[in-house]
């Protein structure tokens, strides 16, 4: 089960997938990260691949990579 506060701040691109997992009774593992632009936290589903998401607070696009040792790498995506 996920707390409502964590569910509120999951990045918008992964919120539907997280809701489906909760409804199906699956275990949902999230990792917290801190935005580069605004110093507020957000949550992403723990996937070990590069994912493009946007911050739920300020809306900037970020490229996130979760590692199995618990580290998280965050880069800002600049549109051309």
mmCIF file of N, CA, C and O in Angstrom, residues 3-80:
data_model
loop_
_atom_site.group_PDB
_atom_site.id
_atom_site.type_symbol
_atom_site.label_atom_id
_atom_site.label_comp_id
_atom_site.label_asym_id
_atom_site.label_seq_id
_atom_site.Cartn_x
_atom_site.Cartn_y
_atom_site.Cartn_z
ATOM 1 N N UNK A 3 1.154 5.433 0.671
ATOM 2 C CA UNK A 3 0.462 6.522 1.366
ATOM 3 C C UNK A 3 -0.080 7.522 0.343
ATOM 4 O O UNK A 3 0.490 7.689 -0.735
ATOM 5 N N UNK A 4 -1.180 8.196 0.659
ATOM 6 C CA UNK A 4 -1.751 9.171 -0.281
ATOM 7 C C UNK A 4 -0.812 10.316 -0.614
ATOM 8 O O UNK A 4 -0.837 10.839 -1.720
ATOM 9 N N UNK A 5 0.057 10.706 0.329
ATOM 10 C CA UNK A 5 0.992 11.793 0.077
ATOM 11 C C UNK A 5 2.026 11.395 -0.972
ATOM 12 O O UNK A 5 2.331 12.164 -1.877
ATOM 13 N N UNK A 6 2.535 10.162 -0.880
ATOM 14 C CA UNK A 6 3.493 9.668 -1.878
ATOM 15 C C UNK A 6 2.801 9.548 -3.232
ATOM 16 O O UNK A 6 3.350 9.925 -4.260
ATOM 17 N N UNK A 7 1.571 9.052 -3.231
ATOM 18 C CA UNK A 7 0.821 8.901 -4.482
ATOM 19 C C UNK A 7 0.595 10.258 -5.145
ATOM 20 O O UNK A 7 0.617 10.362 -6.365
ATOM 21 N N UNK A 8 0.412 11.302 -4.346
ATOM 22 C CA UNK A 8 0.175 12.641 -4.888
ATOM 23 C C UNK A 8 1.401 13.167 -5.626
ATOM 24 O O UNK A 8 1.276 13.855 -6.635
ATOM 25 N N UNK A 9 2.599 12.842 -5.138
ATOM 26 C CA UNK A 9 3.816 13.395 -5.714
ATOM 27 C C UNK A 9 4.595 12.415 -6.582
ATOM 28 O O UNK A 9 5.758 12.633 -6.871
ATOM 29 N N UNK A 10 3.957 11.325 -7.025
ATOM 30 C CA UNK A 10 4.577 10.475 -8.049
ATOM 31 C C UNK A 10 4.527 11.260 -9.359
ATOM 32 O O UNK A 10 3.550 11.957 -9.629
ATOM 33 N N UNK A 11 5.571 11.151 -10.145
ATOM 34 C CA UNK A 11 5.614 11.913 -11.396
ATOM 35 C C UNK A 11 4.405 11.553 -12.257
ATOM 36 O O UNK A 11 3.942 10.407 -12.242
ATOM 37 N N UNK A 12 3.851 12.524 -12.992
ATOM 38 C CA UNK A 12 2.604 12.297 -13.741
ATOM 39 C C UNK A 12 2.672 11.152 -14.752
ATOM 40 O O UNK A 12 1.679 10.463 -14.971
ATOM 41 N N UNK A 13 3.828 10.933 -15.356
ATOM 42 C CA UNK A 13 3.955 9.882 -16.372
ATOM 43 C C UNK A 13 3.790 8.482 -15.785
ATOM 44 O O UNK A 13 3.464 7.542 -16.498
ATOM 45 N N UNK A 14 4.035 8.303 -14.487
ATOM 46 C CA UNK A 14 3.975 6.981 -13.875
ATOM 47 C C UNK A 14 2.819 6.826 -12.892
ATOM 48 O O UNK A 14 2.644 5.768 -12.305
ATOM 49 N N UNK A 15 2.013 7.842 -12.715
ATOM 50 C CA UNK A 15 0.932 7.792 -11.722
ATOM 51 C C UNK A 15 -0.116 6.729 -12.070
ATOM 52 O O UNK A 15 -0.559 5.983 -11.201
ATOM 53 N N UNK A 16 -0.509 6.636 -13.336
ATOM 54 C CA UNK A 16 -1.510 5.638 -13.732
ATOM 55 C C UNK A 16 -1.007 4.215 -13.507
ATOM 56 O O UNK A 16 -1.759 3.352 -13.048
ATOM 57 N N UNK A 17 0.242 3.975 -13.828
ATOM 58 C CA UNK A 17 0.812 2.643 -13.631
ATOM 59 C C UNK A 17 0.854 2.290 -12.147
ATOM 60 O O UNK A 17 0.545 1.161 -11.764
ATOM 61 N N UNK A 18 1.189 3.253 -11.310
ATOM 62 C CA UNK A 18 1.228 3.014 -9.861
ATOM 63 C C UNK A 18 -0.170 2.727 -9.323
ATOM 64 O O UNK A 18 -0.354 1.839 -8.493
ATOM 65 N N UNK A 19 -1.175 3.464 -9.803
ATOM 66 C CA UNK A 19 -2.550 3.233 -9.356
ATOM 67 C C UNK A 19 -3.028 1.840 -9.760
ATOM 68 O O UNK A 19 -3.696 1.158 -8.975
ATOM 69 N N UNK A 20 -2.683 1.392 -10.974
ATOM 70 C CA UNK A 20 -3.069 0.055 -11.422
ATOM 71 C C UNK A 20 -2.425 -1.024 -10.550
ATOM 72 O O UNK A 20 -3.058 -2.012 -10.194
ATOM 73 N N UNK A 21 -1.144 -0.821 -10.210
ATOM 74 C CA UNK A 21 -0.460 -1.801 -9.360
ATOM 75 C C UNK A 21 -1.086 -1.869 -7.968
ATOM 76 O O UNK A 21 -1.227 -2.945 -7.402
ATOM 77 N N UNK A 22 -1.461 -0.720 -7.416
ATOM 78 C CA UNK A 22 -2.089 -0.707 -6.095
ATOM 79 C C UNK A 22 -3.434 -1.418 -6.141
ATOM 80 O O UNK A 22 -3.766 -2.209 -5.249
ATOM 81 N N UNK A 23 -4.233 -1.152 -7.178
ATOM 82 C CA UNK A 23 -5.543 -1.795 -7.293
ATOM 83 C C UNK A 23 -5.436 -3.311 -7.482
ATOM 84 O O UNK A 23 -6.297 -4.059 -7.021
ATOM 85 N N UNK A 24 -4.373 -3.759 -8.150
ATOM 86 C CA UNK A 24 -4.164 -5.191 -8.367
ATOM 87 C C UNK A 24 -3.526 -5.870 -7.155
ATOM 88 O O UNK A 24 -3.342 -7.080 -7.159
ATOM 89 N N UNK A 25 -3.149 -5.096 -6.157
ATOM 90 C CA UNK A 25 -2.537 -5.659 -4.961
ATOM 91 C C UNK A 25 -1.065 -5.956 -5.107
ATOM 92 O O UNK A 25 -0.488 -6.656 -4.269
ATOM 93 N N UNK A 26 -0.431 -5.442 -6.154
ATOM 94 C CA UNK A 26 0.995 -5.676 -6.364
ATOM 95 C C UNK A 26 1.812 -4.758 -5.455
ATOM 96 O O UNK A 26 1.348 -3.717 -5.016
ATOM 97 N N UNK A 27 3.040 -5.152 -5.216
ATOM 98 C CA UNK A 27 3.941 -4.339 -4.411
ATOM 99 C C UNK A 27 4.478 -3.201 -5.275
ATOM 100 O O UNK A 27 4.967 -3.424 -6.378
ATOM 101 N N UNK A 28 4.383 -1.976 -4.775
ATOM 102 C CA UNK A 28 4.843 -0.800 -5.516
ATOM 103 C C UNK A 28 6.049 -0.239 -4.782
ATOM 104 O O UNK A 28 5.958 0.147 -3.622
ATOM 105 N N UNK A 29 7.196 -0.221 -5.458
ATOM 106 C CA UNK A 29 8.420 0.311 -4.875
ATOM 107 C C UNK A 29 8.709 1.645 -5.538
ATOM 108 O O UNK A 29 8.784 1.730 -6.759
ATOM 109 N N UNK A 30 8.845 2.689 -4.724
ATOM 110 C CA UNK A 30 9.138 4.018 -5.246
ATOM 111 C C UNK A 30 10.454 4.514 -4.674
ATOM 112 O O UNK A 30 10.876 4.098 -3.604
ATOM 113 N N UNK A 31 11.106 5.383 -5.422
ATOM 114 C CA UNK A 31 12.343 6.017 -5.008
ATOM 115 C C UNK A 31 12.114 7.516 -5.015
ATOM 116 O O UNK A 31 11.477 8.039 -5.922
ATOM 117 N N UNK A 32 12.624 8.194 -4.011
ATOM 118 C CA UNK A 32 12.448 9.644 -3.968
ATOM 119 C C UNK A 32 13.639 10.326 -4.612
ATOM 120 O O UNK A 32 14.749 9.824 -4.596
ATOM 121 N N UNK A 33 13.373 11.461 -5.203
ATOM 122 C CA UNK A 33 14.417 12.276 -5.807
ATOM 123 C C UNK A 33 14.120 13.737 -5.520
ATOM 124 O O UNK A 33 12.997 14.088 -5.155
ATOM 125 N N UNK A 34 15.111 14.563 -5.688
ATOM 126 C CA UNK A 34 14.925 15.994 -5.469
ATOM 127 C C UNK A 34 15.110 16.713 -6.784
ATOM 128 O O UNK A 34 16.073 16.471 -7.501
ATOM 129 N N UNK A 35 14.178 17.598 -7.089
ATOM 130 C CA UNK A 35 14.202 18.317 -8.356
ATOM 131 C C UNK A 35 15.416 19.246 -8.429
ATOM 132 O O UNK A 35 15.844 19.796 -7.421
ATOM 133 N N UNK A 36 15.948 19.420 -9.620
ATOM 134 C CA UNK A 36 17.078 20.312 -9.840
ATOM 135 C C UNK A 36 16.626 21.762 -9.787
ATOM 136 O O UNK A 36 17.322 22.620 -9.272
ATOM 137 N N UNK A 37 15.440 22.056 -10.293
ATOM 138 C CA UNK A 37 14.923 23.416 -10.391
ATOM 139 C C UNK A 37 14.330 23.897 -9.065
ATOM 140 O O UNK A 37 14.688 24.951 -8.571
ATOM 141 N N UNK A 38 13.397 23.149 -8.525
ATOM 142 C CA UNK A 38 12.796 23.499 -7.232
ATOM 143 C C UNK A 38 13.292 22.483 -6.206
ATOM 144 O O UNK A 38 13.439 21.315 -6.532
ATOM 145 N N UNK A 39 13.573 22.869 -4.988
ATOM 146 C CA UNK A 39 14.164 21.920 -4.020
ATOM 147 C C UNK A 39 13.143 21.005 -3.356
ATOM 148 O O UNK A 39 13.280 20.644 -2.208
ATOM 149 N N UNK A 40 12.115 20.590 -4.096
ATOM 150 C CA UNK A 40 11.078 19.750 -3.526
ATOM 151 C C UNK A 40 11.232 18.318 -4.010
ATOM 152 O O UNK A 40 11.780 18.059 -5.073
ATOM 153 N N UNK A 41 10.725 17.375 -3.214
ATOM 154 C CA UNK A 41 10.867 15.964 -3.549
ATOM 155 C C UNK A 41 9.724 15.475 -4.416
ATOM 156 O O UNK A 41 8.621 15.986 -4.356
ATOM 157 N N UNK A 42 10.025 14.470 -5.210
ATOM 158 C CA UNK A 42 9.034 13.752 -6.009
ATOM 159 C C UNK A 42 9.376 12.283 -5.920
ATOM 160 O O UNK A 42 10.419 11.905 -5.387
ATOM 161 N N UNK A 43 8.506 11.433 -6.411
ATOM 162 C CA UNK A 43 8.713 9.993 -6.346
ATOM 163 C C UNK A 43 8.574 9.381 -7.728
ATOM 164 O O UNK A 43 7.741 9.807 -8.514
ATOM 165 N N UNK A 44 9.407 8.391 -8.017
ATOM 166 C CA UNK A 44 9.339 7.639 -9.273
ATOM 167 C C UNK A 44 9.267 6.156 -8.934
ATOM 168 O O UNK A 44 9.728 5.722 -7.887
ATOM 169 N N UNK A 45 8.644 5.384 -9.828
ATOM 170 C CA UNK A 45 8.653 3.938 -9.667
ATOM 171 C C UNK A 45 10.082 3.444 -9.857
ATOM 172 O O UNK A 45 10.813 3.941 -10.709
ATOM 173 N N UNK A 46 10.472 2.478 -9.060
ATOM 174 C CA UNK A 46 11.849 2.003 -9.133
ATOM 175 C C UNK A 46 12.005 1.082 -10.326
ATOM 176 O O UNK A 46 11.630 -0.089 -10.291
ATOM 177 N N UNK A 47 12.500 1.653 -11.420
ATOM 178 C CA UNK A 47 12.786 0.905 -12.640
ATOM 179 C C UNK A 47 14.263 1.116 -12.947
ATOM 180 O O UNK A 47 14.767 2.210 -12.811
ATOM 181 N N UNK A 48 14.930 0.070 -13.357
ATOM 182 C CA UNK A 48 16.360 0.164 -13.606
ATOM 183 C C UNK A 48 16.615 0.440 -15.084
ATOM 184 O O UNK A 48 17.274 -0.313 -15.780
ATOM 185 N N UNK A 49 16.066 1.542 -15.551
ATOM 186 C CA UNK A 49 16.234 1.985 -16.936
ATOM 187 C C UNK A 49 16.130 3.511 -16.945
ATOM 188 O O UNK A 49 15.710 4.121 -15.977
ATOM 189 N N UNK A 50 16.507 4.115 -18.037
ATOM 190 C CA UNK A 50 16.427 5.567 -18.161
ATOM 191 C C UNK A 50 14.983 5.947 -18.486
ATOM 192 O O UNK A 50 14.387 5.406 -19.405
ATOM 193 N N UNK A 51 14.426 6.865 -17.699
ATOM 194 C CA UNK A 51 13.036 7.268 -17.841
ATOM 195 C C UNK A 51 12.972 8.791 -17.942
ATOM 196 O O UNK A 51 13.620 9.484 -17.165
ATOM 197 N N UNK A 52 12.218 9.305 -18.910
ATOM 198 C CA UNK A 52 11.998 10.745 -19.013
ATOM 199 C C UNK A 52 10.685 11.079 -18.316
ATOM 200 O O UNK A 52 9.648 10.522 -18.648
ATOM 201 N N UNK A 53 10.766 11.972 -17.324
ATOM 202 C CA UNK A 53 9.584 12.357 -16.544
ATOM 203 C C UNK A 53 9.588 13.871 -16.365
ATOM 204 O O UNK A 53 10.551 14.548 -16.711
ATOM 205 N N UNK A 54 8.506 14.394 -15.803
ATOM 206 C CA UNK A 54 8.459 15.818 -15.479
ATOM 207 C C UNK A 54 8.166 15.963 -13.995
ATOM 208 O O UNK A 54 7.460 15.149 -13.397
ATOM 209 N N UNK A 55 8.698 17.013 -13.389
ATOM 210 C CA UNK A 55 8.511 17.279 -11.968
ATOM 211 C C UNK A 55 7.037 17.614 -11.719
ATOM 212 O O UNK A 55 6.463 18.429 -12.444
ATOM 213 N N UNK A 56 6.399 17.015 -10.696
ATOM 214 C CA UNK A 56 4.996 17.326 -10.437
ATOM 215 C C UNK A 56 4.780 18.727 -9.874
ATOM 216 O O UNK A 56 3.657 19.216 -9.865
ATOM 217 N N UNK A 57 5.836 19.391 -9.426
ATOM 218 C CA UNK A 57 5.711 20.724 -8.837
ATOM 219 C C UNK A 57 5.919 21.833 -9.860
ATOM 220 O O UNK A 57 5.080 22.697 -10.033
ATOM 221 N N UNK A 58 7.077 21.803 -10.554
ATOM 222 C CA UNK A 58 7.410 22.913 -11.458
ATOM 223 C C UNK A 58 7.270 22.546 -12.937
ATOM 224 O O UNK A 58 7.246 23.420 -13.783
ATOM 225 N N UNK A 59 7.210 21.254 -13.271
ATOM 226 C CA UNK A 59 6.946 20.836 -14.638
ATOM 227 C C UNK A 59 8.145 20.708 -15.554
ATOM 228 O O UNK A 59 7.971 20.398 -16.730
ATOM 229 N N UNK A 60 9.386 20.905 -15.069
ATOM 230 C CA UNK A 60 10.532 20.758 -15.971
ATOM 231 C C UNK A 60 10.747 19.276 -16.275
ATOM 232 O O UNK A 60 10.415 18.408 -15.473
ATOM 233 N N UNK A 61 11.295 18.990 -17.461
ATOM 234 C CA UNK A 61 11.538 17.616 -17.872
ATOM 235 C C UNK A 61 12.880 17.138 -17.330
ATOM 236 O O UNK A 61 13.877 17.849 -17.403
ATOM 237 N N UNK A 62 12.876 15.915 -16.794
ATOM 238 C CA UNK A 62 14.071 15.316 -16.219
ATOM 239 C C UNK A 62 14.282 13.929 -16.807
ATOM 240 O O UNK A 62 13.332 13.254 -17.183
ATOM 241 N N UNK A 63 15.548 13.524 -16.890
ATOM 242 C CA UNK A 63 15.907 12.167 -17.297
ATOM 243 C C UNK A 63 16.465 11.484 -16.050
ATOM 244 O O UNK A 63 17.435 11.952 -15.461
ATOM 245 N N UNK A 64 15.833 10.390 -15.633
ATOM 246 C CA UNK A 64 16.168 9.741 -14.370
ATOM 247 C C UNK A 64 16.616 8.314 -14.625
ATOM 248 O O UNK A 64 16.038 7.598 -15.436
ATOM 249 N N UNK A 65 17.634 7.904 -13.889
ATOM 250 C CA UNK A 65 18.128 6.529 -13.947
ATOM 251 C C UNK A 65 18.284 6.035 -12.512
ATOM 252 O O UNK A 65 18.975 6.654 -11.714
ATOM 253 N N UNK A 66 17.582 4.964 -12.144
ATOM 254 C CA UNK A 66 17.703 4.348 -10.821
ATOM 255 C C UNK A 66 18.692 3.191 -10.920
ATOM 256 O O UNK A 66 18.627 2.404 -11.856
ATOM 257 N N UNK A 67 19.575 3.092 -9.946
ATOM 258 C CA UNK A 67 20.548 2.003 -9.909
ATOM 259 C C UNK A 67 20.166 1.022 -8.804
ATOM 260 O O UNK A 67 19.506 1.388 -7.834
ATOM 261 N N UNK A 68 20.603 -0.225 -8.935
ATOM 262 C CA UNK A 68 20.231 -1.259 -7.978
ATOM 263 C C UNK A 68 20.846 -1.046 -6.600
ATOM 264 O O UNK A 68 20.356 -1.579 -5.621
ATOM 265 N N UNK A 69 21.901 -0.243 -6.489
ATOM 266 C CA UNK A 69 22.491 0.031 -5.186
ATOM 267 C C UNK A 69 21.775 1.168 -4.454
ATOM 268 O O UNK A 69 22.175 1.564 -3.371
ATOM 269 N N UNK A 70 20.707 1.712 -5.056
ATOM 270 C CA UNK A 70 19.922 2.752 -4.396
ATOM 271 C C UNK A 70 20.221 4.158 -4.867
ATOM 272 O O UNK A 70 19.514 5.087 -4.499
ATOM 273 N N UNK A 71 21.275 4.332 -5.655
ATOM 274 C CA UNK A 71 21.591 5.661 -6.162
ATOM 275 C C UNK A 71 20.634 6.055 -7.274
ATOM 276 O O UNK A 71 20.048 5.205 -7.933
ATOM 277 N N UNK A 72 20.504 7.349 -7.487
ATOM 278 C CA UNK A 72 19.644 7.868 -8.542
ATOM 279 C C UNK A 72 20.406 8.976 -9.254
ATOM 280 O O UNK A 72 21.065 9.790 -8.629
ATOM 281 N N UNK A 73 20.365 8.957 -10.580
ATOM 282 C CA UNK A 73 21.039 9.971 -11.394
ATOM 283 C C UNK A 73 19.971 10.804 -12.073
ATOM 284 O O UNK A 73 19.070 10.272 -12.716
ATOM 285 N N UNK A 74 20.070 12.121 -11.935
ATOM 286 C CA UNK A 74 19.068 13.024 -12.487
ATOM 287 C C UNK A 74 19.749 14.010 -13.427
ATOM 288 O O UNK A 74 20.756 14.618 -13.076
ATOM 289 N N UNK A 75 19.200 14.157 -14.629
ATOM 290 C CA UNK A 75 19.682 15.129 -15.604
ATOM 291 C C UNK A 75 18.492 15.919 -16.113
ATOM 292 O O UNK A 75 17.393 15.393 -16.243
ATOM 293 N N UNK A 76 18.718 17.178 -16.430
ATOM 294 C CA UNK A 76 17.656 17.995 -17.000
ATOM 295 C C UNK A 76 17.654 17.815 -18.506
ATOM 296 O O UNK A 76 18.703 17.764 -19.142
ATOM 297 N N UNK A 77 16.466 17.731 -19.109
ATOM 298 C CA UNK A 77 16.318 17.576 -20.541
ATOM 299 C C UNK A 77 16.032 18.948 -21.125
ATOM 300 O O UNK A 77 15.071 19.623 -20.722
ATOM 301 N N UNK A 78 16.881 19.389 -22.032
ATOM 302 C CA UNK A 78 16.689 20.680 -22.692
ATOM 303 C C UNK A 78 16.071 20.425 -24.056
ATOM 304 O O UNK A 78 16.590 19.646 -24.851
ATOM 305 N N UNK A 79 14.942 21.059 -24.335
ATOM 306 C CA UNK A 79 14.289 20.889 -25.638
ATOM 307 C C UNK A 79 14.975 21.768 -26.656
ATOM 308 O O UNK A 79 15.397 22.879 -26.367
ATOM 309 N N UNK A 80 15.063 21.270 -27.875
ATOM 310 C CA UNK A 80 15.739 22.024 -28.935
ATOM 311 C C UNK A 80 14.750 22.696 -29.829
ATOM 312 O O UNK A 80 13.671 22.355 -30.010
#
